[in-house]
XYZ file of N, CA and C in Angstrom:
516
model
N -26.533 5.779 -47.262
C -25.503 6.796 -47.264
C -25.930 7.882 -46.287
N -25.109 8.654 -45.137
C -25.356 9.083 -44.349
C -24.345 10.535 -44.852
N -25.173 11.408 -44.540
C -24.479 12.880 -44.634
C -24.645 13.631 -43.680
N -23.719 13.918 -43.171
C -23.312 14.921 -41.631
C -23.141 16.277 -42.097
N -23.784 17.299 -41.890
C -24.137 18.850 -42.060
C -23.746 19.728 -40.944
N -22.889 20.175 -40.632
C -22.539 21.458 -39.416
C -22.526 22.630 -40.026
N -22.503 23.689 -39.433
C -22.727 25.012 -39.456
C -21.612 25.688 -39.184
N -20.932 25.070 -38.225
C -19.750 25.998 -37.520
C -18.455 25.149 -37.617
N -17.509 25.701 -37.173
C -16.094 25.114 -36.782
C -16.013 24.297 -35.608
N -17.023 25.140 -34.862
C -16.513 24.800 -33.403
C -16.942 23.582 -32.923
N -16.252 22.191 -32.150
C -16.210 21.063 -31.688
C -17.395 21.060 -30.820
N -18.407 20.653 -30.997
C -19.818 20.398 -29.941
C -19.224 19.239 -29.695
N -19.659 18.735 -28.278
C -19.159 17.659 -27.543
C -20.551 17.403 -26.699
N -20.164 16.111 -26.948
C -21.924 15.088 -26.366
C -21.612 15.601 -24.862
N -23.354 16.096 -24.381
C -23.591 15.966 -22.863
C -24.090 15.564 -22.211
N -23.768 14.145 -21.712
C -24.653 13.082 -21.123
C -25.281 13.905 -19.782
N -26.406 12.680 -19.077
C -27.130 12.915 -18.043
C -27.975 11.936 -17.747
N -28.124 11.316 -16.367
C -28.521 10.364 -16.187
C -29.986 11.043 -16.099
N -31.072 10.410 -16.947
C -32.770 10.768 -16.594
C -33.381 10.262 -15.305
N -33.288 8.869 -15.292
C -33.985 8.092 -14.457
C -33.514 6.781 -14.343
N -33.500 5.633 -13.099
C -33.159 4.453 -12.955
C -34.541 4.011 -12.576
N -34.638 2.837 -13.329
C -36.029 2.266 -12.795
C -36.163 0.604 -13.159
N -36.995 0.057 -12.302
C -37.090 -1.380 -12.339
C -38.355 -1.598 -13.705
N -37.777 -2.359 -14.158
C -39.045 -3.117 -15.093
C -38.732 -4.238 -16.213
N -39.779 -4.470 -16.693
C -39.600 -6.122 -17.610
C -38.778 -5.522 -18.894
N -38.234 -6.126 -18.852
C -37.158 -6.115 -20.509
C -37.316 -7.673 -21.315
N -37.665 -7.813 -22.091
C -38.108 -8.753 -22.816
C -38.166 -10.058 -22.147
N -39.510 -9.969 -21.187
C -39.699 -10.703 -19.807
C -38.926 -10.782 -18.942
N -38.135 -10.148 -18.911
C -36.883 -10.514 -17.969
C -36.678 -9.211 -17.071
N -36.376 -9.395 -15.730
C -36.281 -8.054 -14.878
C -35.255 -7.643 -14.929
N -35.396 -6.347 -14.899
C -34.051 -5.678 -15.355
C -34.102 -4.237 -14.815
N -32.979 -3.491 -14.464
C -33.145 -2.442 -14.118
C -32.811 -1.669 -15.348
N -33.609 -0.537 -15.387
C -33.190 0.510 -17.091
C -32.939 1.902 -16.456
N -31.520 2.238 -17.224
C -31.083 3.230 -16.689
C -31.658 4.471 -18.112
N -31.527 5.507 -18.456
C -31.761 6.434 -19.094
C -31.382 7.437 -19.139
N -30.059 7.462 -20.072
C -29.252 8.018 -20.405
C -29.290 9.134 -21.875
N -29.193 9.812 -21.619
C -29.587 11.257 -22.587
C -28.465 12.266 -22.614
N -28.372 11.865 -23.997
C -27.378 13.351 -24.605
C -27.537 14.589 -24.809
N -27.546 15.072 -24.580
C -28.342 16.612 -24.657
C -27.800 17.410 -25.492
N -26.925 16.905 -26.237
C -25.989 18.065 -27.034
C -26.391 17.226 -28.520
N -25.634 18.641 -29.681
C -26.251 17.963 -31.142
C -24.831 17.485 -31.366
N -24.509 16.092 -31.146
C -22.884 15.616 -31.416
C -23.486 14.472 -30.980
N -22.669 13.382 -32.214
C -22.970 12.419 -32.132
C -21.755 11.709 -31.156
N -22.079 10.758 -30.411
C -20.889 10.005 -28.775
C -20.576 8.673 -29.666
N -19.438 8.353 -29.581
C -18.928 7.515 -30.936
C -18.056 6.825 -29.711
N -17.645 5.461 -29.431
C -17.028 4.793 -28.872
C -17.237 5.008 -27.287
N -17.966 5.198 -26.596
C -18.352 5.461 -25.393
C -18.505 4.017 -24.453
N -17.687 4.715 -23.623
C -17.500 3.007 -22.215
C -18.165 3.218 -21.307
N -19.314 2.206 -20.777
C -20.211 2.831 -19.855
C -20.056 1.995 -19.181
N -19.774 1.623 -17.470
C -19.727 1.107 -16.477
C -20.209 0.989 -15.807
N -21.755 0.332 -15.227
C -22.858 0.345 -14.097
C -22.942 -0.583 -13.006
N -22.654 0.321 -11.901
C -22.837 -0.706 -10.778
C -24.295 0.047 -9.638
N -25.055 -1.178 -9.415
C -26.099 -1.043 -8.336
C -25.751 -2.076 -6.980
N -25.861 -0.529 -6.369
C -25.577 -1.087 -4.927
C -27.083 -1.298 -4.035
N -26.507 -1.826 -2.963
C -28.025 -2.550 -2.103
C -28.083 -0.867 -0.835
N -28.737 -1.599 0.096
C -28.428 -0.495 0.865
C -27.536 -0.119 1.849
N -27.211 -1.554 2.004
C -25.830 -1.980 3.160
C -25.031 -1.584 1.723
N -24.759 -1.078 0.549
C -23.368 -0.600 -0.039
C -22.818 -1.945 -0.632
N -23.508 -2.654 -0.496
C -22.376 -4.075 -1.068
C -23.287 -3.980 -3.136
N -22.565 -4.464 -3.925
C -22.461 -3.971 -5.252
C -23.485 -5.236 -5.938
N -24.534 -5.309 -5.887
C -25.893 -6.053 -6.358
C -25.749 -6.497 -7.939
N -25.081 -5.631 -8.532
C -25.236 -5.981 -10.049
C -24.006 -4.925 -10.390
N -23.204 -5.484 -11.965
C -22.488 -4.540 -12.886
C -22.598 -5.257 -13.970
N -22.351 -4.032 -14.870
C -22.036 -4.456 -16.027
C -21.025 -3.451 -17.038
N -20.570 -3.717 -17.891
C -19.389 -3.327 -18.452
C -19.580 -3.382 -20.178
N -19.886 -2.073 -20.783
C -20.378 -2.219 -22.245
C -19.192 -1.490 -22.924
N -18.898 -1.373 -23.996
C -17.363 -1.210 -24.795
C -18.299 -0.627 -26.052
N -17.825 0.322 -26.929
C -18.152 0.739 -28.265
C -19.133 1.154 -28.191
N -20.124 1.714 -27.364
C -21.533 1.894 -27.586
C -21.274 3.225 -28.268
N -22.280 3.712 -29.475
C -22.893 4.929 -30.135
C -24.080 5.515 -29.805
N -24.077 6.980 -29.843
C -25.137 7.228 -29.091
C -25.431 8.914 -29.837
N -26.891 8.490 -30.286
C -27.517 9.836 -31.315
C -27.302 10.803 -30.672
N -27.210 12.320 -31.357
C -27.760 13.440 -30.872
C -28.777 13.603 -30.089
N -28.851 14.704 -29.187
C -30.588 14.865 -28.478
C -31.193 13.245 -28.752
N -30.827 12.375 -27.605
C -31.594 11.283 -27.791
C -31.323 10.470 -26.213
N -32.194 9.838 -25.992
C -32.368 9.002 -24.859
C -31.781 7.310 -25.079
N -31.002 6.915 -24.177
C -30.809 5.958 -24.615
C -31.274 4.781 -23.480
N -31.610 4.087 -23.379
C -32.110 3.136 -22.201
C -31.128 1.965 -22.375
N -30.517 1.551 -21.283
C -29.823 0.649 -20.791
C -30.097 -0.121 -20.157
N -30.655 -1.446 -20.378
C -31.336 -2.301 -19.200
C -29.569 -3.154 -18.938
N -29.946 -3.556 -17.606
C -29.544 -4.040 -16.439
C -30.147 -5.174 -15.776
N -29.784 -6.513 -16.491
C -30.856 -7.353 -16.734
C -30.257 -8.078 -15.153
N -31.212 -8.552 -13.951
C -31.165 -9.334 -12.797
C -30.752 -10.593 -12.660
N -30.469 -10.995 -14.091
C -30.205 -12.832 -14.110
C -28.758 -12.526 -13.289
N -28.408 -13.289 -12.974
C -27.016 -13.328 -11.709
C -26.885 -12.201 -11.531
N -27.306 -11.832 -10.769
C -26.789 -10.253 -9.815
C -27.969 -10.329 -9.044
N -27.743 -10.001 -7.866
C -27.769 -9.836 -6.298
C -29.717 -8.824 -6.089
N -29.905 -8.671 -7.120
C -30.774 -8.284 -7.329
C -32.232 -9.395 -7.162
N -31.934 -10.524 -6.909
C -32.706 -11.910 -7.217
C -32.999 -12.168 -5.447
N -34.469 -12.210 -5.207
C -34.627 -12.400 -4.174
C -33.992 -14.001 -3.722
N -33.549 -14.248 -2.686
C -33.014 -15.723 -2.384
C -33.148 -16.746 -2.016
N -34.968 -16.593 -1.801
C -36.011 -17.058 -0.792
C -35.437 -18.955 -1.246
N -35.264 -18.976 -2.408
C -34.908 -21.063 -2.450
C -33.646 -21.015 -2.183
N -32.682 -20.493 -1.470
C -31.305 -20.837 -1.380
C -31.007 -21.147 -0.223
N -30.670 -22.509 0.267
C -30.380 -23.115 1.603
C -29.611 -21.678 2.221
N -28.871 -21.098 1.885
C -27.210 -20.063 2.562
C -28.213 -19.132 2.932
N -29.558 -18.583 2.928
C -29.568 -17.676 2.705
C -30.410 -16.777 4.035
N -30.901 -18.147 4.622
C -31.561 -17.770 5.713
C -32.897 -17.000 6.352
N -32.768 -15.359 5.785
C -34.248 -14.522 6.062
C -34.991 -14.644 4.824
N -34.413 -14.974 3.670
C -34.606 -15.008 2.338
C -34.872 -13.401 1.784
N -33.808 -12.400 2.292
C -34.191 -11.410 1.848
C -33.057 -10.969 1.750
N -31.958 -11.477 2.217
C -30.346 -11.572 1.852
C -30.004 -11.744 -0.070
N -28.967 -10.522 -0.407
C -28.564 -10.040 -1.308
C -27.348 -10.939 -1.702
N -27.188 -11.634 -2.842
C -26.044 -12.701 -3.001
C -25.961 -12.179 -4.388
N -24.544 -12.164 -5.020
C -24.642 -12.028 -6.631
C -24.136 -13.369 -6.999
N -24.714 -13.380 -7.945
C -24.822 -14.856 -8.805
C -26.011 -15.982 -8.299
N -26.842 -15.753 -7.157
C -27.639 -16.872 -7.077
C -29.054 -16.235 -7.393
N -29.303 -15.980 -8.483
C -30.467 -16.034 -8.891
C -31.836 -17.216 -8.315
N -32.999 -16.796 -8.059
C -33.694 -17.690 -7.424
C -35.085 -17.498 -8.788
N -35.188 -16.381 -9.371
C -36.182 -16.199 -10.117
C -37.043 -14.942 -9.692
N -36.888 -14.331 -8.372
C -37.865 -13.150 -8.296
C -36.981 -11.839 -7.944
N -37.688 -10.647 -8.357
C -36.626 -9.076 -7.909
C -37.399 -9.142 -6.646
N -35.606 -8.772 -5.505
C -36.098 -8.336 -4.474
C -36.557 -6.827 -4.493
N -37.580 -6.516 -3.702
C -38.013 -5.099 -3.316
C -36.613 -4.843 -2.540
N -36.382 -3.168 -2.685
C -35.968 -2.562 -1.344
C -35.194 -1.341 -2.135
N -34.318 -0.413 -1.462
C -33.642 0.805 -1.483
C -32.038 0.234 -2.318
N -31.722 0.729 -3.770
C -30.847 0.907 -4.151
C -29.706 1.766 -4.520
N -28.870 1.918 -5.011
C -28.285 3.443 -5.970
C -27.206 2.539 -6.848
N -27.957 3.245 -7.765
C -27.288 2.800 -9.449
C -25.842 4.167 -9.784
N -24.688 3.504 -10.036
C -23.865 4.639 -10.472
C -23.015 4.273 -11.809
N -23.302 5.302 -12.431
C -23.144 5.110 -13.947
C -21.662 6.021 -14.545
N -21.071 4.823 -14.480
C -19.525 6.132 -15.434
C -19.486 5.669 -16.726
N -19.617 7.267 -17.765
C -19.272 7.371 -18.992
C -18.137 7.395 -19.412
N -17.151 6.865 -20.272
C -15.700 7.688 -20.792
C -16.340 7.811 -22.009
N -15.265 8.728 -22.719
C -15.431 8.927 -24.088
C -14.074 10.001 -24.570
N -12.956 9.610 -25.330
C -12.091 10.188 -25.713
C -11.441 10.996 -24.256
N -11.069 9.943 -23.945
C -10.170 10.499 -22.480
C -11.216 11.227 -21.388
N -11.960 11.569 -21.491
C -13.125 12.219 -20.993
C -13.741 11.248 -19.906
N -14.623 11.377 -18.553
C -15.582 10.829 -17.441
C -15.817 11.669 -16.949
N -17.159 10.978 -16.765
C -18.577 11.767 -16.278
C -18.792 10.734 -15.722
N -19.436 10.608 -14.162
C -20.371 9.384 -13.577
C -21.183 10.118 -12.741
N -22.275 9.292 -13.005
C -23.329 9.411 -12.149
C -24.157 8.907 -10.960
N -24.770 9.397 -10.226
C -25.512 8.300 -9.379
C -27.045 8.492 -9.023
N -27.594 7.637 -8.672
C -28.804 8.016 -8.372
C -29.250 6.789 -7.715
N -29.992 7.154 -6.481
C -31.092 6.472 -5.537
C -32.358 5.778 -6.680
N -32.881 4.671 -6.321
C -34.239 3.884 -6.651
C -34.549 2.866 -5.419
N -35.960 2.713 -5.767
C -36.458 2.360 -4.904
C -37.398 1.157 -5.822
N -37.145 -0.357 -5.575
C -38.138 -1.179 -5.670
C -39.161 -1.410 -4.989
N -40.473 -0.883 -5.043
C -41.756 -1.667 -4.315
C -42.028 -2.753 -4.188
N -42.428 -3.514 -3.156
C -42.667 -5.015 -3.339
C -44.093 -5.267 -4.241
N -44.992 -4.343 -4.400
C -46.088 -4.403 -5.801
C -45.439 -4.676 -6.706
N -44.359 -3.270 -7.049
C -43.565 -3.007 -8.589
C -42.811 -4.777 -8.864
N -42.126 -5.311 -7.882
C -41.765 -6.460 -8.079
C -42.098 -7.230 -8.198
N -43.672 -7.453 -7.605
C -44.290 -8.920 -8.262
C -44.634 -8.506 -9.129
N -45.280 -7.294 -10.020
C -45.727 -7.442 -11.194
C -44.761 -7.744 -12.035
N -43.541 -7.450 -11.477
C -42.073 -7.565 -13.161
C -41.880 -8.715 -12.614
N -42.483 -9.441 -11.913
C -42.226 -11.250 -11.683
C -42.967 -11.589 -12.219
N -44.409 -11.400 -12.076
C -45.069 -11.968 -12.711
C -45.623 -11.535 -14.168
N -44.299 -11.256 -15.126
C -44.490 -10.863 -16.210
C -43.609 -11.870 -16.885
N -42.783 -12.273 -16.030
C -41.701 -13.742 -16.871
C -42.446 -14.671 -17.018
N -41.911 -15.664 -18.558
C -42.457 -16.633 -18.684
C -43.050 -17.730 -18.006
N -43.506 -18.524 -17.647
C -44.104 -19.577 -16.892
C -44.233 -19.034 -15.226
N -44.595 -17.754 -14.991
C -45.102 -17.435 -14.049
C -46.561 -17.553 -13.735
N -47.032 -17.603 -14.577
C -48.974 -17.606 -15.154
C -49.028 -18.413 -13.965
N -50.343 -18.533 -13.129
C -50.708 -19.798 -12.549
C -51.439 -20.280 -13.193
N -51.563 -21.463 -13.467
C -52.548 -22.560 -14.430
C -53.459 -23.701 -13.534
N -54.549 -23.221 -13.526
C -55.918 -23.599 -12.901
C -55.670 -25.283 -12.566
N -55.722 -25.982 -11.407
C -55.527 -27.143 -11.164
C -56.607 -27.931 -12.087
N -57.803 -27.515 -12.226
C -58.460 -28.495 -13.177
C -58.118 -28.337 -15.138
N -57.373 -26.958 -15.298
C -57.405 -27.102 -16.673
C -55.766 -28.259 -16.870
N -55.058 -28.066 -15.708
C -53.511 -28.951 -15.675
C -54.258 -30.664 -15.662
N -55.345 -30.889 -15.067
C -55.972 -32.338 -14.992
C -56.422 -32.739 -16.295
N -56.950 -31.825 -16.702
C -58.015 -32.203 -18.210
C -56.655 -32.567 -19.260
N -56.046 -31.456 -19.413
C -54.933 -31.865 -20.455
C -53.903 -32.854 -20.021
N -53.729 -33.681 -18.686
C -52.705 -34.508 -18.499
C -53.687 -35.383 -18.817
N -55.174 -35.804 -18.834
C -56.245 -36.628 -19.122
C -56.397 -37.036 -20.672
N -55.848 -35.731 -21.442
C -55.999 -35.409 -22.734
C -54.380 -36.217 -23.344
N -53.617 -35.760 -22.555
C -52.499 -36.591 -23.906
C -52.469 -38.025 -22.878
N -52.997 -38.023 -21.870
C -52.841 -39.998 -21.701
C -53.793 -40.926 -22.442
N -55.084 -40.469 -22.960
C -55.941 -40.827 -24.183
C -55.277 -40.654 -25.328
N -54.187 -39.756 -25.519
C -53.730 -39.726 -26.936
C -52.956 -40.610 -26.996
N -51.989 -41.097 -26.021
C -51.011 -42.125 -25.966
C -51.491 -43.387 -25.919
């Protein structure tokens, strides 16, 4: 059971603000996380949030489109922006793709490309928009490490892959 306590009459109204856009692993998976913060004591009740990241040539790398979200008082909310199909996926195995550093949405190859983005974020809420934008920047370090944080990225030692293919052909 939840009990809501005010003081006053007067209508406080949620005040978003974008914190920070940044690249990193979301439950192994690369993703960009946006961080979004209310700053006001009012709770944001049905809020439509709309995110698109652009490349640097301006062409639109990733969106996504969330419906009903709730969102606490004084609270941060993180939004990942997960890279699986969106343009965000370096292209290096894709015959089309040529320098392999070419931006395609939907052909995921498995790694985040490095380079210069801007993430822009529109809120509605009861007839109400607010959008935001903001510049990021992927490092090609920052990106192999959130590559090499997905599953079956590990490299596995050519002699321990021999011993165990040695190991279940004796078991068989």
């Amino acid at each position: 059971i939840g009990v809501k306590l005010t003081q006053t009459d007067t209508l406080v109204l949620p005040q978003f603000e974008l914190d920070s856009v940044q690249a990193e692993s979301v439950n192994y998976q690369p993703a960009v996380v946006h961080y979004i913060r209310n700053r006001a004591a009012a709770i944001a009740k049905g809020i439509t949030l709309d995110v698109t990241i652009y490349d640097r040539s301006g062409n639109a790398a990733a969106k996504i489109h969330k419906e009903n979200v709730d969102m606490a008082p004084n609270s941060v909310m993180p939004l990942a922006v997960l890279t699986e199909n969106s343009g965000l996926w370096d292209n290096r195995d894709n015959e089309d793709s040529g320098s392999g550093t070419d931006l395609q949405i939907g052909k995921p190859s498995g790694d985040l490309s490095p380079g210069d983005y801007t993430s822009e974020v529109t809120i509605r809420q009861d007839g109400q928009e607010q959008t935001f934008s903001q510049a990021f920047t992927i490092g090609s370090v920052q990106a192999e490490q959130i590559n090499s944080a997905m599953p079956g990225t590990a490299d596995v030692p050519l002699n321990r892959l021999l011993a165990n293919l040695l190991i279940a052909a004796l078991i068989i």
